[in-house]
């Protein structure tokens, strides 16, 4: 079995879409696994305060009518933040979507929620590294069961936990704790969750546009107007937060 030294929160979101800057959470489910194996589930429907595109409803089945009386994320943000205190975070494609989207919602609610000190385990990465499939196929492959209620946040989060446990049993090279798993599959250094910046040799570099691969600090020194352009642009709030940290650090050194 997986040995935990602190709680592991398995997160799954259903959203209005996949744009971190403009889309919103509709449903959040967290399956919190305690070190003693106890599971605590928290699930909420969220009013996104915007219309839900029909194309999104076709995927997860959540309609405008279903969330019209639900709380906004701002109203539940503190409860969610407290529930996630002292937890490592996991999910299926969570490092590239669920966690970045959740961080954006916290920031919009005026709450800082960073990944520092937390270990981020993306179960999809293990699966793609070993087998190359979807969550439903992973559940079938590792658990020998059909995933009922796919694209429901709680069903997906619970299935992700079952898949992770089965992966630990199937692949002894993963070890039996979060640290050994991340050592085996590799842990990506995160600058901003939307990955507009990445780390190369300990330096933040741009991961998009005309400056891709170049040092963020060096570009900000040479073109400080680029900072203004990004801050006014449709970039995720967490990206802007990290950009400002780099900008302030760069300007202090420059002075």
mmCIF file of C-alpha atoms in Angstrom:
data_model
loop_
_atom_site.group_PDB
_atom_site.id
_atom_site.type_symbol
_atom_site.label_atom_id
_atom_site.label_comp_id
_atom_site.label_asym_id
_atom_site.label_seq_id
_atom_site.Cartn_x
_atom_site.Cartn_y
_atom_site.Cartn_z
ATOM 1 C CA UNK A 1 0.000 0.000 0.000
ATOM 2 C CA UNK A 2 0.954 3.613 -0.455
ATOM 3 C CA UNK A 3 2.578 4.991 2.676
ATOM 4 C CA UNK A 4 1.653 8.610 3.405
ATOM 5 C CA UNK A 5 3.461 10.901 5.817
ATOM 6 C CA UNK A 6 0.759 13.568 5.499
ATOM 7 C CA UNK A 7 -2.678 13.812 3.873
ATOM 8 C CA UNK A 8 -2.965 13.431 0.099
ATOM 9 C CA UNK A 9 -5.789 15.409 -1.512
ATOM 10 C CA UNK A 10 -7.040 13.930 -4.795
ATOM 11 C CA UNK A 11 -8.658 16.794 -6.707
ATOM 12 C CA UNK A 12 -10.994 16.723 -9.676
ATOM 13 C CA UNK A 13 -12.805 19.681 -11.226
ATOM 14 C CA UNK A 14 -15.586 20.115 -13.732
ATOM 15 C CA UNK A 15 -15.470 23.530 -15.385
ATOM 16 C CA UNK A 16 -17.075 25.819 -17.949
ATOM 17 C CA UNK A 17 -14.077 25.212 -20.232
ATOM 18 C CA UNK A 18 -10.306 24.857 -20.266
ATOM 19 C CA UNK A 19 -9.127 28.491 -20.417
ATOM 20 C CA UNK A 20 -7.423 29.275 -17.100
ATOM 21 C CA UNK A 21 -7.966 33.001 -17.512
ATOM 22 C CA UNK A 22 -11.658 33.064 -18.396
ATOM 23 C CA UNK A 23 -13.279 29.757 -17.436
ATOM 24 C CA UNK A 24 -14.608 28.864 -13.993
ATOM 25 C CA UNK A 25 -15.149 25.867 -11.727
ATOM 26 C CA UNK A 26 -18.607 24.243 -11.713
ATOM 27 C CA UNK A 27 -17.925 21.292 -9.453
ATOM 28 C CA UNK A 28 -15.070 20.414 -7.146
ATOM 29 C CA UNK A 29 -14.490 17.079 -5.456
ATOM 30 C CA UNK A 30 -11.631 16.318 -3.106
ATOM 31 C CA UNK A 31 -10.929 12.840 -1.800
ATOM 32 C CA UNK A 32 -8.586 13.407 1.139
ATOM 33 C CA UNK A 33 -6.545 10.338 2.063
ATOM 34 C CA UNK A 34 -5.178 10.449 5.597
ATOM 35 C CA UNK A 35 -1.910 8.715 6.573
ATOM 36 C CA UNK A 36 -3.937 6.068 8.452
ATOM 37 C CA UNK A 37 -5.904 5.275 5.279
ATOM 38 C CA UNK A 38 -9.089 7.088 6.262
ATOM 39 C CA UNK A 39 -10.832 8.859 3.373
ATOM 40 C CA UNK A 40 -12.664 12.167 3.740
ATOM 41 C CA UNK A 41 -14.697 13.377 0.750
ATOM 42 C CA UNK A 42 -15.693 16.977 0.083
ATOM 43 C CA UNK A 43 -17.789 17.787 -2.994
ATOM 44 C CA UNK A 44 -19.511 20.995 -3.985
ATOM 45 C CA UNK A 45 -21.355 22.400 -6.973
ATOM 46 C CA UNK A 46 -20.191 25.954 -7.683
ATOM 47 C CA UNK A 47 -22.039 28.826 -9.339
ATOM 48 C CA UNK A 48 -19.535 30.047 -11.961
ATOM 49 C CA UNK A 49 -21.319 33.417 -12.285
ATOM 50 C CA UNK A 50 -21.244 32.994 -16.053
ATOM 51 C CA UNK A 51 -23.247 30.943 -18.587
ATOM 52 C CA UNK A 52 -22.141 27.341 -19.072
ATOM 53 C CA UNK A 53 -21.399 26.574 -22.749
ATOM 54 C CA UNK A 54 -23.540 23.786 -24.153
ATOM 55 C CA UNK A 55 -20.378 22.014 -25.339
ATOM 56 C CA UNK A 56 -19.193 21.776 -21.725
ATOM 57 C CA UNK A 57 -22.578 20.586 -20.434
ATOM 58 C CA UNK A 58 -22.459 17.838 -23.080
ATOM 59 C CA UNK A 59 -19.286 16.510 -21.403
ATOM 60 C CA UNK A 60 -20.078 16.679 -17.688
ATOM 61 C CA UNK A 61 -23.873 17.102 -17.635
ATOM 62 C CA UNK A 62 -23.871 20.167 -15.377
ATOM 63 C CA UNK A 63 -26.446 22.752 -16.461
ATOM 64 C CA UNK A 64 -27.050 26.398 -15.594
ATOM 65 C CA UNK A 65 -30.186 25.337 -13.695
ATOM 66 C CA UNK A 66 -28.185 22.933 -11.525
ATOM 67 C CA UNK A 67 -25.790 25.617 -10.261
ATOM 68 C CA UNK A 68 -28.027 28.694 -10.145
ATOM 69 C CA UNK A 69 -28.526 28.386 -6.357
ATOM 70 C CA UNK A 70 -25.055 27.020 -5.615
ATOM 71 C CA UNK A 71 -22.448 29.174 -3.810
ATOM 72 C CA UNK A 72 -19.794 31.043 -5.777
ATOM 73 C CA UNK A 73 -16.196 29.923 -5.379
ATOM 74 C CA UNK A 74 -15.460 33.053 -3.353
ATOM 75 C CA UNK A 75 -18.069 31.901 -0.809
ATOM 76 C CA UNK A 76 -16.444 28.479 -0.326
ATOM 77 C CA UNK A 77 -12.789 29.448 -0.881
ATOM 78 C CA UNK A 78 -11.831 29.633 2.794
ATOM 79 C CA UNK A 79 -13.467 26.272 3.541
ATOM 80 C CA UNK A 80 -11.615 24.659 0.628
ATOM 81 C CA UNK A 81 -8.288 26.250 1.568
ATOM 82 C CA UNK A 82 -8.574 24.960 5.133
ATOM 83 C CA UNK A 83 -9.522 21.481 3.894
ATOM 84 C CA UNK A 84 -6.350 21.427 1.768
ATOM 85 C CA UNK A 85 -4.036 22.695 4.524
ATOM 86 C CA UNK A 86 -0.936 20.518 4.989
ATOM 87 C CA UNK A 87 -1.932 18.272 2.063
ATOM 88 C CA UNK A 88 0.078 17.045 -0.857
ATOM 89 C CA UNK A 89 -2.009 17.341 -4.037
ATOM 90 C CA UNK A 90 -2.817 14.743 -6.664
ATOM 91 C CA UNK A 91 -5.207 14.135 -9.512
ATOM 92 C CA UNK A 92 -5.456 13.014 -13.106
ATOM 93 C CA UNK A 93 -3.849 15.629 -15.382
ATOM 94 C CA UNK A 94 -3.976 17.774 -12.253
ATOM 95 C CA UNK A 95 -0.586 19.463 -12.668
ATOM 96 C CA UNK A 96 -1.628 20.918 -16.010
ATOM 97 C CA UNK A 97 -5.288 21.652 -15.383
ATOM 98 C CA UNK A 98 -7.031 21.033 -12.049
ATOM 99 C CA UNK A 99 -4.407 22.601 -9.784
ATOM 100 C CA UNK A 100 -3.739 25.633 -12.043
ATOM 101 C CA UNK A 101 -7.498 26.228 -12.358
ATOM 102 C CA UNK A 102 -7.975 25.905 -8.587
ATOM 103 C CA UNK A 103 -5.126 28.339 -7.911
ATOM 104 C CA UNK A 104 -6.723 30.857 -10.301
ATOM 105 C CA UNK A 105 -10.019 30.643 -8.442
ATOM 106 C CA UNK A 106 -8.274 31.174 -5.094
ATOM 107 C CA UNK A 107 -6.477 34.223 -6.465
ATOM 108 C CA UNK A 108 -9.719 35.645 -7.879
ATOM 109 C CA UNK A 109 -11.183 35.204 -4.389
ATOM 110 C CA UNK A 110 -8.296 37.221 -2.947
ATOM 111 C CA UNK A 111 -6.509 34.216 -1.421
ATOM 112 C CA UNK A 112 -2.941 33.192 -2.118
ATOM 113 C CA UNK A 113 -2.547 29.459 -2.702
ATOM 114 C CA UNK A 114 0.868 28.387 -3.879
ATOM 115 C CA UNK A 115 2.432 24.995 -4.387
ATOM 116 C CA UNK A 116 5.484 25.674 -2.235
ATOM 117 C CA UNK A 117 6.055 22.922 0.268
ATOM 118 C CA UNK A 118 3.476 20.668 -1.362
ATOM 119 C CA UNK A 119 4.283 17.639 -3.444
ATOM 120 C CA UNK A 120 2.236 17.514 -6.645
ATOM 121 C CA UNK A 121 1.536 14.030 -7.950
ATOM 122 C CA UNK A 122 -0.144 13.677 -11.342
ATOM 123 C CA UNK A 123 -1.443 10.113 -11.682
ATOM 124 C CA UNK A 124 -1.859 10.627 -15.429
ATOM 125 C CA UNK A 125 1.901 11.031 -15.725
ATOM 126 C CA UNK A 126 2.484 7.593 -14.210
ATOM 127 C CA UNK A 127 -0.097 6.077 -16.523
ATOM 128 C CA UNK A 128 1.196 7.776 -19.665
ATOM 129 C CA UNK A 129 4.741 6.841 -18.731
ATOM 130 C CA UNK A 130 3.752 3.196 -18.275
ATOM 131 C CA UNK A 131 0.708 2.556 -20.489
ATOM 132 C CA UNK A 132 -0.506 5.599 -22.521
ATOM 133 C CA UNK A 133 -4.302 5.612 -21.883
ATOM 134 C CA UNK A 134 -7.288 7.662 -20.569
ATOM 135 C CA UNK A 135 -8.689 7.576 -17.001
ATOM 136 C CA UNK A 136 -11.507 5.188 -17.934
ATOM 137 C CA UNK A 137 -9.005 2.861 -19.600
ATOM 138 C CA UNK A 138 -6.619 3.226 -16.651
ATOM 139 C CA UNK A 139 -9.410 2.240 -14.280
ATOM 140 C CA UNK A 140 -10.236 -0.771 -16.442
ATOM 141 C CA UNK A 141 -6.545 -1.709 -16.822
ATOM 142 C CA UNK A 142 -5.430 -1.325 -13.202
ATOM 143 C CA UNK A 143 -8.644 -1.994 -11.259
ATOM 144 C CA UNK A 144 -10.402 -4.386 -13.654
ATOM 145 C CA UNK A 145 -13.623 -2.365 -13.310
ATOM 146 C CA UNK A 146 -15.662 -0.059 -15.501
ATOM 147 C CA UNK A 147 -15.737 3.580 -14.410
ATOM 148 C CA UNK A 148 -19.362 4.461 -13.676
ATOM 149 C CA UNK A 149 -20.168 8.166 -13.715
ATOM 150 C CA UNK A 150 -17.088 9.274 -15.662
ATOM 151 C CA UNK A 151 -16.774 13.075 -15.855
ATOM 152 C CA UNK A 152 -18.446 13.394 -12.483
ATOM 153 C CA UNK A 153 -15.860 15.022 -10.221
ATOM 154 C CA UNK A 154 -16.291 12.688 -7.236
ATOM 155 C CA UNK A 155 -16.325 9.537 -9.369
ATOM 156 C CA UNK A 156 -13.206 10.647 -11.244
ATOM 157 C CA UNK A 157 -11.324 11.652 -8.067
ATOM 158 C CA UNK A 158 -12.192 8.366 -6.317
ATOM 159 C CA UNK A 159 -11.215 6.366 -9.404
ATOM 160 C CA UNK A 160 -7.903 8.250 -9.570
ATOM 161 C CA UNK A 161 -7.111 7.193 -5.993
ATOM 162 C CA UNK A 162 -7.908 3.552 -6.796
ATOM 163 C CA UNK A 163 -5.705 3.720 -9.905
ATOM 164 C CA UNK A 164 -2.815 5.210 -7.902
ATOM 165 C CA UNK A 165 -3.005 2.447 -5.285
ATOM 166 C CA UNK A 166 -3.087 -0.194 -8.040
ATOM 167 C CA UNK A 167 -0.093 1.433 -9.761
ATOM 168 C CA UNK A 168 1.936 1.254 -6.541
ATOM 169 C CA UNK A 169 1.147 -2.461 -6.307
ATOM 170 C CA UNK A 170 1.878 -3.127 -10.004
ATOM 171 C CA UNK A 171 5.117 -1.147 -10.303
ATOM 172 C CA UNK A 172 7.470 -1.865 -7.387
ATOM 173 C CA UNK A 173 9.942 0.650 -8.834
ATOM 174 C CA UNK A 174 7.553 3.422 -7.782
ATOM 175 C CA UNK A 175 8.180 2.708 -4.104
ATOM 176 C CA UNK A 176 5.494 3.249 -1.504
ATOM 177 C CA UNK A 177 5.436 6.964 -0.765
ATOM 178 C CA UNK A 178 4.963 10.215 -2.636
ATOM 179 C CA UNK A 179 8.663 11.085 -2.600
ATOM 180 C CA UNK A 180 9.761 7.774 -4.155
ATOM 181 C CA UNK A 181 7.039 7.980 -6.815
ATOM 182 C CA UNK A 182 8.097 11.483 -7.848
ATOM 183 C CA UNK A 183 11.739 10.409 -7.882
ATOM 184 C CA UNK A 184 10.800 7.589 -10.266
ATOM 185 C CA UNK A 185 8.591 9.537 -12.695
ATOM 186 C CA UNK A 186 10.384 12.887 -12.413
ATOM 187 C CA UNK A 187 9.129 16.067 -10.804
ATOM 188 C CA UNK A 188 8.755 19.146 -12.969
ATOM 189 C CA UNK A 189 9.895 22.387 -11.328
ATOM 190 C CA UNK A 190 6.861 24.688 -11.357
ATOM 191 C CA UNK A 191 7.234 28.447 -11.805
ATOM 192 C CA UNK A 192 3.650 29.303 -12.732
ATOM 193 C CA UNK A 193 1.001 26.628 -12.980
ATOM 194 C CA UNK A 194 0.005 27.662 -16.511
ATOM 195 C CA UNK A 195 3.630 27.007 -17.537
ATOM 196 C CA UNK A 196 4.195 30.277 -19.332
ATOM 197 C CA UNK A 197 7.580 30.112 -17.578
ATOM 198 C CA UNK A 198 9.794 27.079 -16.947
ATOM 199 C CA UNK A 199 13.044 26.500 -15.081
ATOM 200 C CA UNK A 200 16.252 25.769 -16.974
ATOM 201 C CA UNK A 201 19.464 25.408 -14.993
ATOM 202 C CA UNK A 202 17.882 27.205 -12.061
ATOM 203 C CA UNK A 203 16.750 30.198 -14.136
ATOM 204 C CA UNK A 204 13.176 31.141 -15.083
ATOM 205 C CA UNK A 205 12.770 31.248 -18.869
ATOM 206 C CA UNK A 206 9.851 32.075 -21.132
ATOM 207 C CA UNK A 207 7.920 29.081 -22.426
ATOM 208 C CA UNK A 208 5.958 30.918 -25.142
ATOM 209 C CA UNK A 209 6.173 33.631 -27.753
ATOM 210 C CA UNK A 210 9.101 35.436 -29.299
ATOM 211 C CA UNK A 211 11.239 35.109 -26.153
ATOM 212 C CA UNK A 212 10.708 31.375 -25.658
ATOM 213 C CA UNK A 213 13.759 29.810 -24.039
ATOM 214 C CA UNK A 214 15.216 33.152 -22.943
ATOM 215 C CA UNK A 215 15.733 34.329 -19.373
ATOM 216 C CA UNK A 216 12.709 36.183 -17.988
ATOM 217 C CA UNK A 217 14.913 38.417 -15.836
ATOM 218 C CA UNK A 218 17.173 39.359 -18.745
ATOM 219 C CA UNK A 219 14.206 40.240 -20.964
ATOM 220 C CA UNK A 220 12.627 42.346 -18.209
ATOM 221 C CA UNK A 221 15.899 44.230 -17.792
ATOM 222 C CA UNK A 222 16.182 44.903 -21.509
ATOM 223 C CA UNK A 223 12.459 45.394 -22.215
ATOM 224 C CA UNK A 224 10.623 46.490 -19.039
ATOM 225 C CA UNK A 225 7.599 47.318 -21.227
ATOM 226 C CA UNK A 226 7.190 43.568 -21.774
ATOM 227 C CA UNK A 227 6.179 43.315 -18.125
ATOM 228 C CA UNK A 228 3.438 45.919 -18.682
ATOM 229 C CA UNK A 229 2.244 44.099 -21.788
ATOM 230 C CA UNK A 230 1.896 40.808 -19.926
ATOM 231 C CA UNK A 231 0.218 42.386 -16.907
ATOM 232 C CA UNK A 232 -2.403 43.976 -19.174
ATOM 233 C CA UNK A 233 -2.843 40.803 -21.228
ATOM 234 C CA UNK A 234 -5.181 37.832 -20.781
ATOM 235 C CA UNK A 235 -2.700 35.790 -18.758
ATOM 236 C CA UNK A 236 -3.663 33.756 -15.665
ATOM 237 C CA UNK A 237 -3.395 35.613 -12.361
ATOM 238 C CA UNK A 238 -0.841 33.141 -11.030
ATOM 239 C CA UNK A 239 1.364 33.804 -14.075
ATOM 240 C CA UNK A 240 1.133 37.546 -13.382
ATOM 241 C CA UNK A 241 1.904 36.973 -9.717
ATOM 242 C CA UNK A 242 5.091 35.066 -10.560
ATOM 243 C CA UNK A 243 6.028 37.580 -13.252
ATOM 244 C CA UNK A 244 5.758 40.371 -10.682
ATOM 245 C CA UNK A 245 7.948 38.434 -8.242
ATOM 246 C CA UNK A 246 10.633 38.030 -10.917
ATOM 247 C CA UNK A 247 10.255 41.668 -12.010
ATOM 248 C CA UNK A 248 10.618 43.017 -8.452
ATOM 249 C CA UNK A 249 13.605 40.769 -7.783
ATOM 250 C CA UNK A 250 15.214 41.839 -11.058
ATOM 251 C CA UNK A 251 14.668 45.539 -10.429
ATOM 252 C CA UNK A 252 16.125 45.286 -6.907
ATOM 253 C CA UNK A 253 19.258 43.645 -8.308
ATOM 254 C CA UNK A 254 19.423 46.239 -11.044
ATOM 255 C CA UNK A 255 19.263 49.020 -8.455
#
